[in-house]
Amino acid sequence: MQASPITVPSGLIDMLRTARSVTVLTGAGISAESGIPTFRDSQTGLWAQYDPHQLATPEAFAHNPKLVMDWYRWRRELVERAAPNPGHYALAQIEQRVDRFTLITQNVDGLHTQAGSRRVVELHGNIHRLRCSSARCAYTVDHWPDEETPHCPQCGALLRPDVVWFGEMIPPGALQAALNASRNCQVFLSIGTSGVVEPAASLPYEALRAGASVIEINPQPTPLSIFAKYYFSQPAGQVLPEITRAVWDEV
Ligand code: OAD
């Protein structure tokens, strides 16, 4: 299917050329073109096929740690086979061009860092990392041991994916960094997120309240769309390179 041509409005070009501070929020949509399923897309979304409450909650893990670990191992193998797409790379380029740039992501796939982004706030953690399931133990490890349900070498408790589950708090440091970046930017880009999960969903509104202009990239309109100064309905992997080309003559 031939995507509709992408026109980058001159007002957006001027706005990004002069912006001193830009904050970006990404969701699963920016990794869709890397072959990683989103959550709520009706046919292909993970939550359309699986019940998140069976797999992505502390209760599910306590009840059946092997099922939860197997599911995350499967998702991690999907991520391992994926590569950053032009949308990820374009954001890494924009970071080089803006004085104060923060990329807040809800994704746990690590593809932004892999594409070269440095100022990344991983709001929901990272699927490549495991951490001790005991609240009293701070052990983490950057690779998955072979055992089906590995245990913490420090305290013996089960290890779990270092991601945020439903009903869990966002790591305080990440949340504060995300709020600061949202409240102190001139331009806020919301890319590939349905905007239904808090507190991420509130970040664009924090930016609007602080006087920022919002740019949204999503083939499906979201509750944020009516507040966006610019809205693109084409895929992020096509729009973002066009924006970097138009604003900074970069591919
Ligand atoms: P969703 O699956 O809810 O939304 C993905 C969005 O990406 C949808 O609005 C799609 O229209 C859009 N999309 C799909 N392909 C795209 C493309 N090529 N370019 C741009 N947009 C595209 O995923 P999230 O909004 O990220 O949380 O979900 C937020 C959180 O809910 C996730 O981080 C996860 C989930 O439960 C936890 O696991 C804690």
Short mmCIF file of C-alpha atoms and ligand atoms in Angstrom, two decimals:
data_model
loop_
_atom_site.label_atom_id
_atom_site.label_comp_id
_atom_site.label_asym_id
_atom_site.label_seq_id
_atom_site.Cartn_x
_atom_site.Cartn_y
_atom_site.Cartn_z
CA MET A 1 0.00 0.00 0.00
CA GLN A 2 1.54 3.31 -1.09
CA ALA A 3 1.63 5.59 1.97
CA SER A 4 0.26 9.10 1.40
CA PRO A 5 3.04 11.63 0.65
CA ILE A 6 4.41 13.37 3.72
CA THR A 7 4.39 17.16 3.72
CA VAL A 8 6.32 18.86 6.51
CA PRO A 9 4.62 22.23 7.17
CA SER A 10 6.92 25.28 7.11
CA GLY A 11 5.64 26.28 10.55
CA LEU A 12 6.88 22.97 11.94
CA ILE A 13 10.24 23.39 10.22
CA ASP A 14 10.69 26.86 11.74
CA MET A 15 9.50 25.64 15.13
CA LEU A 16 12.01 22.76 15.29
CA ARG A 17 14.86 24.82 13.82
CA THR A 18 14.56 27.40 16.60
CA ALA A 19 13.59 25.09 19.49
CA ARG A 20 16.11 24.98 22.34
CA SER A 21 14.35 22.15 24.19
CA VAL A 22 12.52 19.17 22.71
CA THR A 23 10.96 16.25 24.58
CA VAL A 24 9.75 13.07 22.90
CA LEU A 25 7.42 10.36 24.21
CA THR A 26 7.37 7.08 22.32
CA GLY A 27 5.16 4.03 22.57
CA ALA A 28 5.00 0.62 20.95
CA GLY A 29 4.09 2.16 17.58
CA ILE A 30 7.63 3.35 16.92
CA SER A 31 8.85 -0.25 17.15
CA ALA A 32 6.01 -1.67 15.02
CA GLU A 33 8.09 -1.15 11.83
CA SER A 34 10.85 -3.15 13.52
CA GLY A 35 8.47 -6.10 13.67
CA ILE A 36 7.64 -5.90 17.39
CA PRO A 37 3.91 -6.28 18.19
CA THR A 38 2.16 -3.32 19.78
CA PHE A 39 -0.25 -3.84 22.64
CA ARG A 40 -3.66 -2.58 21.54
CA ASP A 41 -3.70 -2.77 17.75
CA SER A 42 -6.87 -4.76 17.21
CA GLN A 43 -5.47 -7.70 15.20
CA THR A 44 -1.79 -7.84 16.03
CA GLY A 45 -1.66 -6.27 19.49
CA LEU A 46 -0.30 -8.38 22.35
CA TRP A 47 -3.25 -7.49 24.50
CA ALA A 48 -5.59 -8.60 21.71
CA GLN A 49 -4.16 -12.13 21.95
CA TYR A 50 -3.18 -12.43 25.60
CA ASP A 51 -4.73 -11.23 28.84
CA PRO A 52 -2.26 -8.76 30.39
CA HIS A 53 -3.58 -9.59 33.84
CA GLN A 54 -2.47 -13.20 33.36
CA LEU A 55 1.02 -12.18 32.37
CA ALA A 56 2.02 -8.64 33.35
CA THR A 57 1.15 -8.26 37.04
CA PRO A 58 2.97 -9.12 40.30
CA GLU A 59 0.07 -11.45 41.16
CA ALA A 60 0.49 -13.37 37.90
CA PHE A 61 4.20 -13.76 38.63
CA ALA A 62 3.58 -14.91 42.21
CA HIS A 63 0.94 -17.39 41.00
CA ASN A 64 2.86 -18.81 38.04
CA PRO A 65 6.41 -17.46 37.68
CA LYS A 66 7.28 -19.97 34.94
CA LEU A 67 4.38 -18.82 32.70
CA VAL A 68 5.35 -15.16 33.13
CA MET A 69 9.07 -15.80 32.59
CA ASP A 70 8.34 -17.93 29.49
CA TRP A 71 6.18 -15.13 28.03
CA TYR A 72 8.79 -12.47 28.63
CA ARG A 73 11.52 -14.80 27.28
CA TRP A 74 9.40 -15.13 24.10
CA ARG A 75 8.95 -11.34 23.89
CA ARG A 76 12.67 -10.84 24.49
CA GLU A 77 13.52 -13.23 21.65
CA LEU A 78 11.22 -11.15 19.38
CA VAL A 79 13.13 -8.05 20.46
CA GLU A 80 16.52 -9.74 19.96
CA ARG A 81 15.54 -10.44 16.33
CA ALA A 82 14.40 -6.84 15.79
CA ALA A 83 16.54 -3.91 14.70
CA PRO A 84 16.00 -0.18 15.07
CA ASN A 85 14.06 1.31 12.13
CA PRO A 86 14.46 4.74 10.41
CA GLY A 87 12.20 6.28 13.04
CA HIS A 88 14.56 5.29 15.87
CA TYR A 89 17.58 6.56 13.93
CA ALA A 90 15.91 9.87 13.09
CA LEU A 91 15.27 10.53 16.79
CA ALA A 92 18.95 9.85 17.54
CA GLN A 93 19.82 12.46 14.88
CA ILE A 94 17.39 15.02 16.30
CA GLU A 95 19.02 14.58 19.71
CA GLN A 96 22.32 15.75 18.17
CA ARG A 97 20.67 18.88 16.75
CA VAL A 98 18.80 20.18 19.82
CA ASP A 99 20.38 21.79 22.88
CA ARG A 100 18.13 20.13 25.46
CA PHE A 101 16.59 16.86 24.27
CA THR A 102 14.94 14.08 26.28
CA LEU A 103 13.47 10.89 24.87
CA ILE A 104 10.93 9.28 27.19
CA THR A 105 9.93 5.79 26.10
CA GLN A 106 7.26 3.39 27.33
CA ASN A 107 8.97 0.65 25.33
CA VAL A 108 11.12 -1.97 27.04
CA ASP A 109 12.87 -3.14 23.83
CA GLY A 110 16.02 -0.98 24.12
CA LEU A 111 15.87 -0.06 20.40
CA HIS A 112 16.29 3.70 21.02
CA THR A 113 19.61 3.13 22.78
CA GLN A 114 20.61 0.64 20.08
CA ALA A 115 19.90 3.35 17.44
CA GLY A 116 22.23 5.80 19.22
CA SER A 117 19.87 7.81 21.43
CA ARG A 118 21.58 8.76 24.67
CA ARG A 119 19.16 10.90 26.70
CA VAL A 120 16.63 8.07 27.11
CA VAL A 121 14.22 7.72 30.06
CA GLU A 122 12.92 4.13 30.14
CA LEU A 123 9.64 4.70 31.95
CA HIS A 124 8.60 1.03 31.93
CA GLY A 125 12.01 -0.59 32.32
CA ASN A 126 13.97 -2.81 29.96
CA ILE A 127 13.23 -6.40 28.91
CA HIS A 128 16.92 -7.25 28.58
CA ARG A 129 17.44 -6.73 32.32
CA LEU A 130 16.31 -8.98 35.19
CA ARG A 131 16.02 -7.87 38.81
CA CYS A 132 15.46 -9.55 42.15
CA SER A 133 11.76 -9.92 42.98
CA SER A 134 12.47 -9.14 46.64
CA ALA A 135 11.70 -5.53 47.57
CA ARG A 136 14.60 -5.71 50.02
CA CYS A 137 17.20 -6.66 47.39
CA ALA A 138 18.61 -4.42 44.66
CA TYR A 139 20.25 -7.11 42.54
CA THR A 140 19.97 -6.67 38.75
CA VAL A 141 21.58 -8.51 35.84
CA ASP A 142 21.86 -7.46 32.17
CA HIS A 143 21.38 -10.89 30.67
CA TRP A 144 18.91 -13.75 31.08
CA PRO A 145 20.35 -16.89 32.76
CA ASP A 146 19.41 -20.19 31.09
CA GLU A 147 17.33 -21.50 33.99
CA GLU A 148 13.56 -21.30 33.44
CA THR A 149 12.93 -19.52 36.75
CA PRO A 150 16.35 -18.19 37.88
CA HIS A 151 16.99 -17.13 41.48
CA CYS A 152 18.84 -14.14 42.91
CA PRO A 153 22.47 -15.07 43.75
CA GLN A 154 22.39 -12.58 46.63
CA CYS A 155 19.19 -13.48 48.46
CA GLY A 156 17.75 -16.55 46.76
CA ALA A 157 14.44 -14.92 45.73
CA LEU A 158 13.16 -15.38 42.18
CA LEU A 159 14.52 -13.08 39.49
CA ARG A 160 11.93 -11.22 37.36
CA PRO A 161 11.99 -9.02 34.23
CA ASP A 162 13.05 -5.45 35.10
CA VAL A 163 9.85 -4.01 33.59
CA VAL A 164 6.89 -2.20 35.16
CA TRP A 165 3.79 -4.39 35.53
CA PHE A 166 0.19 -3.30 35.85
CA GLY A 167 -0.44 -2.01 39.35
CA GLU A 168 3.24 -1.20 39.94
CA MET A 169 4.83 2.22 40.41
CA ILE A 170 7.09 3.74 37.81
CA PRO A 171 10.67 3.97 39.15
CA PRO A 172 10.65 7.37 40.96
CA GLY A 173 13.78 8.66 39.25
CA ALA A 174 12.42 7.91 35.78
CA LEU A 175 9.06 9.49 36.53
CA GLN A 176 10.64 12.69 37.90
CA ALA A 177 12.94 12.96 34.87
CA ALA A 178 9.97 12.48 32.54
CA LEU A 179 7.89 15.11 34.34
CA ASN A 180 10.76 17.61 34.35
CA ALA A 181 11.40 17.10 30.64
CA SER A 182 7.69 17.42 29.84
CA ARG A 183 7.26 20.61 31.88
CA ASN A 184 10.39 22.25 30.46
CA CYS A 185 10.24 21.93 26.71
CA GLN A 186 9.15 24.11 23.80
CA VAL A 187 8.19 21.17 21.56
CA PHE A 188 6.75 17.81 22.68
CA LEU A 189 6.52 14.96 20.17
CA SER A 190 4.14 12.08 20.96
CA ILE A 191 4.97 9.13 18.71
CA GLY A 192 3.30 5.73 18.41
CA THR A 193 1.35 5.67 21.63
CA SER A 194 -2.38 5.21 22.18
CA GLY A 195 -2.08 7.44 25.23
CA VAL A 196 -4.17 5.27 27.55
CA VAL A 197 -1.65 4.19 30.20
CA GLU A 198 -0.78 6.55 33.06
CA PRO A 199 1.38 8.33 34.00
CA ALA A 200 2.84 8.43 30.47
CA ALA A 201 -0.51 9.51 29.02
CA SER A 202 -0.44 12.70 31.12
CA LEU A 203 3.01 13.85 29.98
CA PRO A 204 1.89 15.62 26.77
CA TYR A 205 -0.70 17.55 28.79
CA GLU A 206 1.98 18.61 31.27
CA ALA A 207 3.87 19.98 28.26
CA LEU A 208 0.79 21.76 26.88
CA ARG A 209 0.12 23.31 30.29
CA ALA A 210 3.68 24.62 30.29
CA GLY A 211 3.12 26.25 26.88
CA ALA A 212 4.78 23.68 24.62
CA SER A 213 3.56 22.85 21.10
CA VAL A 214 2.69 19.19 20.53
CA ILE A 215 3.44 17.17 17.39
CA GLU A 216 1.76 13.75 17.18
CA ILE A 217 2.66 10.87 14.84
CA ASN A 218 0.17 8.00 14.82
CA PRO A 219 -1.88 6.35 12.02
CA GLN A 220 -4.80 6.31 14.46
CA PRO A 221 -6.10 9.50 16.12
CA THR A 222 -5.83 9.50 19.92
CA PRO A 223 -7.36 11.71 22.67
CA LEU A 224 -4.29 13.94 22.28
CA SER A 225 -4.77 14.53 18.54
CA ILE A 226 -7.15 17.50 18.90
CA PHE A 227 -4.52 19.30 21.01
CA ALA A 228 -1.65 18.67 18.59
CA LYS A 229 -0.37 21.64 16.61
CA TYR A 230 0.75 19.17 13.93
CA TYR A 231 -0.58 15.63 13.43
CA PHE A 232 0.83 13.03 11.03
CA SER A 233 -1.18 9.92 10.21
CA GLN A 234 1.64 8.12 8.41
CA PRO A 235 4.00 5.60 10.08
CA ALA A 236 6.71 7.06 12.30
CA GLY A 237 9.44 5.30 10.31
CA GLN A 238 8.42 7.39 7.30
CA VAL A 239 7.52 10.68 8.98
CA LEU A 240 10.55 11.15 11.25
CA PRO A 241 13.19 10.90 8.48
CA GLU A 242 11.13 13.38 6.41
CA ILE A 243 11.09 15.78 9.37
CA THR A 244 14.86 15.52 9.93
CA ARG A 245 15.40 16.02 6.18
CA ALA A 246 13.13 19.07 6.00
CA VAL A 247 14.39 20.70 9.21
CA TRP A 248 18.10 19.84 9.19
CA ASP A 249 18.68 18.63 5.61
CA GLU A 250 19.65 15.29 7.07
CA VAL A 251 18.63 11.88 5.88
P1 OAD B 1 -0.39 0.63 22.21
O1 OAD B 1 -0.38 -0.68 21.53
O2 OAD B 1 -1.45 0.94 23.23
O3 OAD B 1 -0.47 1.79 21.12
C1 OAD B 1 0.39 1.73 20.00
C2 OAD B 1 0.06 2.93 19.13
O4 OAD B 1 0.98 2.96 18.05
C3 OAD B 1 -1.34 2.84 18.52
O5 OAD B 1 -2.03 4.05 18.77
C4 OAD B 1 -1.07 2.64 17.02
O6 OAD B 1 -2.03 3.33 16.22
C5 OAD B 1 0.28 3.29 16.87
N1 OAD B 1 1.09 2.78 15.76
C6 OAD B 1 1.07 1.55 15.20
N2 OAD B 1 1.99 1.48 14.22
C7 OAD B 1 2.61 2.71 14.16
C8 OAD B 1 3.63 3.28 13.36
N3 OAD B 1 4.24 2.56 12.39
N4 OAD B 1 4.00 4.57 13.58
C9 OAD B 1 3.39 5.30 14.55
N5 OAD B 1 2.41 4.82 15.36
C10 OAD B 1 2.02 3.54 15.14
O7 OAD B 1 1.05 0.83 22.85
P2 OAD B 1 1.49 1.93 23.92
O8 OAD B 1 0.74 3.21 23.74
O9 OAD B 1 2.97 2.02 23.84
O10 OAD B 1 2.79 -0.89 29.43
O11 OAD B 1 1.06 1.24 25.31
C11 OAD B 1 1.47 1.88 26.50
C12 OAD B 1 1.73 0.81 27.52
O12 OAD B 1 0.62 -0.10 27.61
C13 OAD B 1 2.92 -0.07 27.20
O13 OAD B 1 4.13 0.51 27.56
C14 OAD B 1 2.61 -1.28 28.06
C15 OAD B 1 1.14 -1.44 27.75
O14 OAD B 1 0.46 -2.10 28.76
C16 OAD B 1 3.33 -1.80 30.29
O15 OAD B 1 3.67 -2.91 29.92
C17 OAD B 1 3.47 -1.32 31.69
#
